[in-house]
Amino acid sequence: MTKTAPRSRTGFTMADGIQRALDTALGEDPRTLVMGEDVGRLGGVFRITAGLRDKYGEHRVIDSPLAEAGLVGTGIGLALRGFRPIIEIQFDGFIFPALNQICTHVSRMPLRVKDEGLLPMTIRLPTGGRIRASELHSESPETYFAHSPDLRVVSASTADTAGALLLAAIRSDEPFVYLEPKRLYRRYRVEPEQEVAEVDPGRARLLREGGDALLVVYGPMVDIGLQAAEAAAAEGIETAVLDLVSLAPLDEATVLEQAARSGRVVVAAESIRRCSISSDVVTLLATEGFGSLRCAPRLLTSPNRPYPPAHEEDEHLPSVADITQAIKEVAA
Amino acid sequence: MTKTAPRSRTGFTMADGIQRALDTALGEDPRTLVMGEDVGRLGGVFRITAGLRDKYGEHRVIDSPLAEAGLVGTGIGLALRGFRPIIEIQFDGFIFPALNQICTHVSRMPLRVKDEGLLPMTIRLPTGGRIRASELHSESPETYFAHSPDLRVVSASTADTAGALLLAAIRSDEPFVYLEPKRLYRRYRVEPEQEVAEVDPGRARLLREGGDALLVVYGPMVDIGLQAAEAAAAEGIETAVLDLVSLAPLDEATVLEQAARSGRVVVAAESIRRCSISSDVVTLLATEGFGSLRCAPRLLTSPNRPYPPAHEEDEHLPSVADITQAIKEVAA
Amino acid sequence: MTVTDSRPLTDWEPAYRALTCGRAFDELALKLQRQGVLDSYGEARGQEAGQIGTTIDLGPEDMVFPSYRQPAVALARGVPVIELLRFYAGADFCPWDWRKHGFAPYCIPVGSQVAHAVGWAWGTRLEGSDAVTVVFFGDGAASQGEVHEAMNYAGVFGAPVIFVLENNGFAISLPTARQTNAPELYVRAAGYGIAGVRVDGNDLVAVRSAAEEALARARAGDGPTLIESVTYRMGGHTTSDDPRRYRAPEELLEWEARDPVIRFRAALAGVPGFEDRAAEIDREVAADLDRATDEFLSERGMA
Amino acid sequence: MTVTDSRPLTDWEPAYRALTCGRAFDELALKLQRQGVLDSYGEARGQEAGQIGTTIDLGPEDMVFPSYRQPAVALARGVPVIELLRFYAGADFCPWDWRKHGFAPYCIPVGSQVAHAVGWAWGTRLEGSDAVTVVFFGDGAASQGEVHEAMNYAGVFGAPVIFVLENNGFAISLPTARQTNAPELYVRAAGYGIAGVRVDGNDLVAVRSAAEEALARARAGDGPTLIESVTYRMGGHTTSDDPRRYRAPEELLEWEARDPVIRFRAALAGVPGFEDRAAEIDREVAADLDRATDEFLSERGMA
Ligand SMILES: Cc1ncc(C[n+]2csc(CCOP(=O)(O)OP(=O)(O)O)c2C)c(N)n1
Ligand SMILES: Cc1ncc(C[n+]2csc(CCOP(=O)(O)OP(=O)(O)O)c2C)c(N)n1
Ligand SMILES: [Mg+2]
Ligand SMILES: [Mg+2]
């Protein structure tokens, strides 16, 4: 694992990996389109699509008007017609205007017409906080997607796999929501030879072995979680760290299997607690893995309050110290 | 309890109770407004607001254009100004266009300006299925609200309390979402003297005692759950039935206390399973009530698929038989 | 306007058949719903001319995105009667082969289908096809933000789409005059830099000629058109509705005098041979519906 | 247009002060952001005349709903400099007393504030007050469905609201010409049956006279007005933006020649005593900002 390794000067970042995946997708299938606000000439506010318009033209890398429902809605029409739109929503907090299209159509139309491959579209969404952004730029809206049936929701977490995960989503004929923890876009670098060529978008990934406890995380909590596991290891507690990767559906078998090893589980996420992915992990353990639990699972999330101003975000989110403490408590 | 009692000819229904609560609210405070699509002249598609426009005038019982974001958005503006809008959304499946206003403003504006009483508004929403309706008329969208911080979400369930619960929501200065299980609007009648005068909108309600198991339900699952409890009783299993009433926040103390009695818990709801209120109930038990659980909690929901055509809805939803069976299993 | 000025009668047969078939289906569905065989039905009576006039000249490669009140168009596009019946019976959300018929699934959240049509049309343009896409929505749906967004997208990308705004006077109970303060809705086209026109939606000939212009514009790559088709919903919103609660009976009488089926028959009356051919078509349509009804009832175990 | 034709100079002092103060704040905020004291700042340079011209004649009982780029208006409405700075520093989502100043919290989801303004204005009308509400949004926000819905509501309910559409040429990187195919945005007013007007947003005098008409209309109970204020965002979208990636430097030069502050000074130049009074005001504004900056920096532990 290179997650917490010192930054390297060569190598590539998560942003690079995502950008390359988009390039590959545009290159391999002329029906693939990249659409979104400012994705063309500007290259997106995070510069993820930089250069793609010049390479593929403005009909394939499309600057959309500022209207998210129209963006997803026209994307649906294009997908029905056989195109494969990859839609960038500019920030997590601006997905809400598109929820009618996502919840009533993207999530239902395939079953409505009994055609699973009806909507080969991917919605990319920068998510998560700790970047001192203004209001509604640090959200974790995964629940809104996960609670919408038949949508597949995955989250990137590491530079070495982000590209392959995105390509798997793009190449799938099912609609995917692909979450990009924006804090991690350029935080870590991995060497080219470390890039993972293929990722199963339905499988959780064990990032660290450890027999004393299991920590379940995803997205922007992955590097934090690995740091907590190291901190716990420094105190002699070996913690396995599982990255969910797929938030909907959950890779239930892997979660249950890993939880059974120690029977001591901590789940941590940036999202608020209520109706969260993390709550579902606990529910899974309680209903299907009850017999293997050796103590109450611990759930660390942000409180059921709106994401606060930048000055207060560190207190709002579970920290490395919080998670380390929880690991120590379950392993005690 | 009169829930499963034979229908009476006198007495009043849940629809009557809700209507009377609206009448009371309009009568007692001139700042209260009723707004929504077709709520005026038509009296609403469920006739809940019938007669109110004639009584209070078209400036207080307002037919809105067909635009849910505009409806909630202008409601916010009116509430800021000091009015107390009660907004009817016509059906559960049509809340999605309003989610941007609800999630980014109703749920955040009070904290944004540090004024808890900023938005004294109530959103009424008919929910739930088993009525052979067309697509998107039988949804259980409570998660979308509950996952939006600082929104209070309650569900009516019985005719004797629906009115008082609504009045409590309307009279509160916090924004409330009030869910109305539409199948129950006119299904049961209670006698006038049974009407409950006051309901605490934050408290779960024990509808039935029983020492062998606890069944946790809300909204449209309440009458079904009571029937299941009776069926189990016929086989000698005494099941306590707890109506959550408040879906966000949960009345955690009562849930934990009731669960601890038998340590054997079934949770049932119409909503899909993923990121659901019911999943949160299980999480609560697993994290805070772990020691008192005597077996794995059972969770009955609809599967993580879109609500199906009318012909298939009975199979989609947990039935009385399913719940009875689960009760027997946990109590075994 | 009379028909024969510009076209031979044979050219009008498809429109006549479609109109007749739409009206007959409406009556059938209403009857079956009253008998309890269908869960619910949204009546289209009175709106058939606007619906057929805007779509009868489409080819198989063209596409229609309906709202939920265009059975006449479904049938004209080849959707079998029994499949439409299965929809209203609550058996299936989209019983028809939408690609084959070029008739998209019905769409329940009002206005949300408009962007799909724009995306589809934009796709045809990216492909270099000259296919045209027609999308239906109502005066009520026109208030939805998503309709605004979709029309603006169409303008920006020059999508070959025809927006058919069926202004039938009501959104359930709300009259158009309280849906918006704008006396005419086609003027919104100017706000998107697209063409717009208002037409008497109960006059099939007038509608068809407006549609021809829009079709030509779209096929030529000159962008979208908004057609406001002014008509009247003669029935209830659906069979669960009771329009007597919100509209005066005289208003209905007025519009019955403008019944689009009667007007189209009148327009054709002078055409030599019309009566005979029409009687034949009427018989064929009736027989077709009878057959489908029998099959449907037996499938439901009711025959 | 010159100012003195219709009004004595004293009448223009508030506008002059507001314009000067807005520009000075913009420069200050930009500097503080570059120093790392503010997280991010959305520049308003070039838009001040449209903003001040539409709001300077409001009274304390009137209300302004901003988007997120109207610091000049906030200051003119009495919001203390330090409170604005706290916002951009990420300390607080709404540091000011929005009711007291009649200046609503900044609103991040573009266009979503427009309905709030309509509801508020509708409320004032229900109360029988003659207060007027002004709401700001951009050419990009104008594409949002919620803006359409809100303007339509305002038309239906005759809400006394002035919609100020600041067409500053860009939504981040997207030029207005690709935001919509409509060459002028004020024409959308007709689609809602409300008044609409287009004005040179860099000419304070012209803006103010358009606003006066809209204000009179609203106070008289004659409904809303859409004012399209044509202007230019001279800075980046925010301090995180790099406009050189998407616009030609010549374009900026062109608009610098139309700088609204310079133009307003020029319009006042012939007024006797103007130079002296202006110099006084300039000094007062600068002193005020200096004081606030010191206080702010010491509160941040940086002074
Ligand atoms: C988003 C949404 N809100 C509410 C409804 C409920 N509803 C169904 S049809 C209708 C009226 C539609 O009026 P209009 O668009 O004029 O079409 P018409 O029914 O007259 O054909 C309403 C309010 C809905 N289907 N979708
Ligand atoms: C719903 C929504 N989508 C996207 C954004 C991100 N965003 C912030 S400002 C902006 C451009 C707004 O342009 P315009 O409305 O013209 O206002 P201006 O910034 O030019 O003042 C965008 C896309 C947002 N804030 N809200
Ligand atoms: Mg209508
Ligand atoms: Mg702009």
Short mmCIF file of N, CA, C and O in Angstrom, two decimals, chain C residues 141-149 152 155-157 177-185 187-188 190-194, chain D residues 141-149 152 155-157 177-185 187-188 190-194:
data_model
loop_
_atom_site.label_atom_id
_atom_site.label_comp_id
_atom_site.label_asym_id
_atom_site.label_seq_id
_atom_site.Cartn_x
_atom_site.Cartn_y
_atom_site.Cartn_z
N ALA C 141 -47.49 20.87 -16.98
CA ALA C 141 -46.09 20.46 -17.03
C ALA C 141 -45.19 21.62 -17.45
O ALA C 141 -44.03 21.70 -17.04
N ALA C 142 -45.75 22.52 -18.25
CA ALA C 142 -44.95 23.66 -18.72
C ALA C 142 -44.44 24.52 -17.56
O ALA C 142 -43.48 25.27 -17.72
N SER C 143 -45.06 24.40 -16.40
CA SER C 143 -44.58 25.15 -15.23
C SER C 143 -43.36 24.51 -14.58
O SER C 143 -42.71 25.12 -13.74
N GLN C 144 -43.09 23.25 -14.92
CA GLN C 144 -41.98 22.53 -14.29
C GLN C 144 -40.64 23.08 -14.78
O GLN C 144 -40.43 23.23 -16.00
N GLY C 145 -39.74 23.25 -13.87
CA GLY C 145 -38.41 23.73 -14.22
C GLY C 145 -37.70 22.85 -15.23
O GLY C 145 -36.95 23.33 -16.07
N GLU C 146 -37.95 21.56 -15.17
CA GLU C 146 -37.23 20.66 -16.08
C GLU C 146 -37.60 20.91 -17.54
O GLU C 146 -36.80 20.65 -18.43
N VAL C 147 -38.80 21.40 -17.77
CA VAL C 147 -39.21 21.70 -19.14
C VAL C 147 -38.43 22.90 -19.66
O VAL C 147 -37.94 22.91 -20.80
N HIS C 148 -38.27 23.88 -18.81
CA HIS C 148 -37.46 25.06 -19.14
C HIS C 148 -36.03 24.63 -19.48
O HIS C 148 -35.47 25.01 -20.52
N GLU C 149 -35.45 23.83 -18.62
CA GLU C 149 -34.07 23.40 -18.84
C GLU C 149 -33.94 22.65 -20.17
O GLU C 149 -33.00 22.88 -20.94
N ASN C 152 -34.21 24.91 -23.21
CA ASN C 152 -33.00 25.70 -23.38
C ASN C 152 -31.85 24.86 -23.95
O ASN C 152 -31.11 25.31 -24.81
N GLY C 155 -32.28 24.49 -27.62
CA GLY C 155 -31.86 25.67 -28.36
C GLY C 155 -30.34 25.72 -28.51
O GLY C 155 -29.81 25.94 -29.61
N VAL C 156 -29.65 25.46 -27.41
CA VAL C 156 -28.18 25.55 -27.44
C VAL C 156 -27.59 24.53 -28.42
O VAL C 156 -26.67 24.83 -29.17
N PHE C 157 -28.14 23.31 -28.41
CA PHE C 157 -27.54 22.26 -29.22
C PHE C 157 -28.27 22.03 -30.55
O PHE C 157 -27.95 21.11 -31.29
N ALA C 177 -55.23 29.66 -16.93
CA ALA C 177 -55.14 31.07 -16.55
C ALA C 177 -54.59 31.25 -15.14
O ALA C 177 -54.12 32.32 -14.79
N ARG C 178 -54.66 30.19 -14.33
CA ARG C 178 -54.06 30.30 -12.99
C ARG C 178 -52.77 29.50 -12.90
O ARG C 178 -52.10 29.49 -11.87
N GLN C 179 -52.46 28.82 -13.96
CA GLN C 179 -51.18 28.10 -14.02
C GLN C 179 -50.06 29.09 -14.33
O GLN C 179 -48.93 28.91 -13.92
N THR C 180 -50.43 30.11 -15.07
CA THR C 180 -49.44 31.11 -15.48
C THR C 180 -50.16 32.40 -15.79
O THR C 180 -51.35 32.39 -16.15
N ASN C 181 -49.44 33.50 -15.66
CA ASN C 181 -50.01 34.79 -16.00
C ASN C 181 -49.81 35.13 -17.48
O ASN C 181 -50.28 36.15 -17.96
N ALA C 182 -49.10 34.26 -18.20
CA ALA C 182 -48.88 34.51 -19.63
C ALA C 182 -50.12 34.05 -20.39
O ALA C 182 -50.55 32.91 -20.24
N PRO C 183 -50.68 34.92 -21.20
CA PRO C 183 -51.89 34.51 -21.92
C PRO C 183 -51.61 33.45 -23.00
O PRO C 183 -52.50 32.68 -23.35
N GLU C 184 -50.39 33.40 -23.48
CA GLU C 184 -50.04 32.43 -24.51
C GLU C 184 -48.71 31.79 -24.13
O GLU C 184 -47.78 32.48 -23.72
N LEU C 185 -48.63 30.50 -24.31
CA LEU C 185 -47.43 29.81 -23.84
C LEU C 185 -46.34 29.67 -24.90
O LEU C 185 -45.18 29.47 -24.57
N VAL C 187 -44.97 31.81 -26.56
CA VAL C 187 -44.00 32.91 -26.52
C VAL C 187 -42.74 32.52 -25.75
O VAL C 187 -41.70 33.17 -25.88
N ARG C 188 -42.83 31.46 -24.95
CA ARG C 188 -41.63 31.04 -24.23
C ARG C 188 -40.51 30.62 -25.18
O ARG C 188 -39.34 30.64 -24.81
N ALA C 190 -39.23 32.15 -27.57
CA ALA C 190 -38.29 33.26 -27.77
C ALA C 190 -37.23 33.30 -26.68
O ALA C 190 -36.09 33.69 -26.91
N GLY C 191 -37.60 32.88 -25.50
CA GLY C 191 -36.66 32.87 -24.39
C GLY C 191 -35.56 31.84 -24.54
O GLY C 191 -34.60 31.83 -23.76
N TYR C 192 -35.71 30.95 -25.50
CA TYR C 192 -34.67 29.95 -25.77
C TYR C 192 -34.08 30.12 -27.16
O TYR C 192 -33.31 29.27 -27.62
N GLY C 193 -34.49 31.16 -27.84
CA GLY C 193 -34.00 31.36 -29.20
C GLY C 193 -34.44 30.25 -30.14
O GLY C 193 -33.69 29.84 -31.02
N ILE C 194 -35.65 29.75 -29.95
CA ILE C 194 -36.17 28.71 -30.85
C ILE C 194 -37.49 29.17 -31.44
O ILE C 194 -38.10 30.14 -30.97
N ALA D 141 -27.44 30.96 -13.81
CA ALA D 141 -28.56 30.56 -12.97
C ALA D 141 -29.88 30.61 -13.73
O ALA D 141 -30.80 29.83 -13.46
N ALA D 142 -29.95 31.51 -14.70
CA ALA D 142 -31.19 31.65 -15.47
C ALA D 142 -31.55 30.35 -16.20
O ALA D 142 -32.70 30.14 -16.58
N SER D 143 -30.58 29.46 -16.38
CA SER D 143 -30.88 28.17 -17.02
C SER D 143 -31.53 27.18 -16.06
O SER D 143 -32.03 26.14 -16.49
N GLN D 144 -31.45 27.46 -14.78
CA GLN D 144 -31.99 26.53 -13.79
C GLN D 144 -33.50 26.53 -13.81
O GLN D 144 -34.14 27.58 -13.80
N GLY D 145 -34.06 25.34 -13.75
CA GLY D 145 -35.50 25.20 -13.73
C GLY D 145 -36.17 25.96 -12.60
O GLY D 145 -37.28 26.47 -12.74
N GLU D 146 -35.49 26.03 -11.47
CA GLU D 146 -36.13 26.68 -10.32
C GLU D 146 -36.37 28.16 -10.56
O GLU D 146 -37.29 28.74 -9.98
N VAL D 147 -35.54 28.77 -11.39
CA VAL D 147 -35.73 30.19 -11.70
C VAL D 147 -37.01 30.36 -12.53
O VAL D 147 -37.81 31.28 -12.30
N HIS D 148 -37.19 29.48 -13.47
CA HIS D 148 -38.42 29.46 -14.28
C HIS D 148 -39.64 29.31 -13.38
O HIS D 148 -40.61 30.08 -13.48
N GLU D 149 -39.60 28.35 -12.51
CA GLU D 149 -40.75 28.12 -11.63
C GLU D 149 -41.04 29.35 -10.78
O GLU D 149 -42.20 29.76 -10.63
N ASN D 152 -42.56 32.22 -12.76
CA ASN D 152 -43.95 31.93 -13.09
C ASN D 152 -44.87 32.12 -11.88
O ASN D 152 -45.97 32.66 -11.99
N GLY D 155 -45.57 35.74 -11.38
CA GLY D 155 -46.59 36.23 -12.30
C GLY D 155 -47.98 35.87 -11.82
O GLY D 155 -48.89 36.71 -11.79
N VAL D 156 -48.16 34.62 -11.44
CA VAL D 156 -49.50 34.15 -11.04
C VAL D 156 -49.99 34.90 -9.80
O VAL D 156 -51.16 35.28 -9.73
N PHE D 157 -49.09 35.12 -8.84
CA PHE D 157 -49.54 35.72 -7.59
C PHE D 157 -49.25 37.22 -7.50
O PHE D 157 -49.48 37.84 -6.48
N ALA D 177 -23.54 33.20 -24.65
CA ALA D 177 -23.97 32.76 -25.98
C ALA D 177 -24.06 31.23 -26.06
O ALA D 177 -24.72 30.69 -26.95
N ARG D 178 -23.38 30.52 -25.16
CA ARG D 178 -23.50 29.06 -25.16
C ARG D 178 -24.33 28.57 -23.99
O ARG D 178 -24.58 27.38 -23.83
N GLN D 179 -24.74 29.49 -23.17
CA GLN D 179 -25.64 29.16 -22.06
C GLN D 179 -27.06 29.03 -22.60
O GLN D 179 -27.88 28.27 -22.09
N THR D 180 -27.33 29.82 -23.63
CA THR D 180 -28.66 29.82 -24.21
C THR D 180 -28.57 30.31 -25.64
O THR D 180 -27.64 31.04 -25.98
N ASN D 181 -29.53 29.91 -26.44
CA ASN D 181 -29.56 30.36 -27.82
C ASN D 181 -30.34 31.69 -27.96
O ASN D 181 -30.43 32.25 -29.04
N ALA D 182 -30.91 32.13 -26.85
CA ALA D 182 -31.65 33.40 -26.89
C ALA D 182 -30.67 34.56 -26.81
O ALA D 182 -29.86 34.60 -25.88
N PRO D 183 -30.72 35.49 -27.75
CA PRO D 183 -29.76 36.60 -27.70
C PRO D 183 -30.00 37.55 -26.54
O PRO D 183 -29.08 38.21 -26.08
N GLU D 184 -31.23 37.59 -26.05
CA GLU D 184 -31.55 38.48 -24.94
C GLU D 184 -32.38 37.70 -23.92
O GLU D 184 -33.30 36.97 -24.29
N LEU D 185 -32.08 37.88 -22.68
CA LEU D 185 -32.75 37.07 -21.66
C LEU D 185 -34.01 37.71 -21.09
O LEU D 185 -34.87 37.02 -20.55
N VAL D 187 -36.48 38.74 -22.53
CA VAL D 187 -37.69 38.32 -23.24
C VAL D 187 -38.42 37.19 -22.52
O VAL D 187 -39.60 36.94 -22.77
N ARG D 188 -37.73 36.51 -21.62
CA ARG D 188 -38.41 35.44 -20.88
C ARG D 188 -39.57 35.97 -20.05
O ARG D 188 -40.48 35.23 -19.71
N ALA D 190 -42.00 37.72 -20.87
CA ALA D 190 -43.27 37.56 -21.58
C ALA D 190 -43.85 36.17 -21.36
O ALA D 190 -45.07 35.98 -21.34
N GLY D 191 -43.00 35.20 -21.19
CA GLY D 191 -43.47 33.84 -20.96
C GLY D 191 -44.14 33.65 -19.61
O GLY D 191 -44.73 32.60 -19.35
N TYR D 192 -44.02 34.65 -18.75
CA TYR D 192 -44.68 34.58 -17.45
C TYR D 192 -45.72 35.69 -17.29
O TYR D 192 -46.26 35.88 -16.21
N GLY D 193 -45.92 36.44 -18.35
CA GLY D 193 -46.87 37.53 -18.26
C GLY D 193 -46.43 38.61 -17.30
O GLY D 193 -47.24 39.20 -16.59
N ILE D 194 -45.13 38.86 -17.24
CA ILE D 194 -44.62 39.92 -16.36
C ILE D 194 -43.81 40.91 -17.19
O ILE D 194 -43.44 40.63 -18.33
#
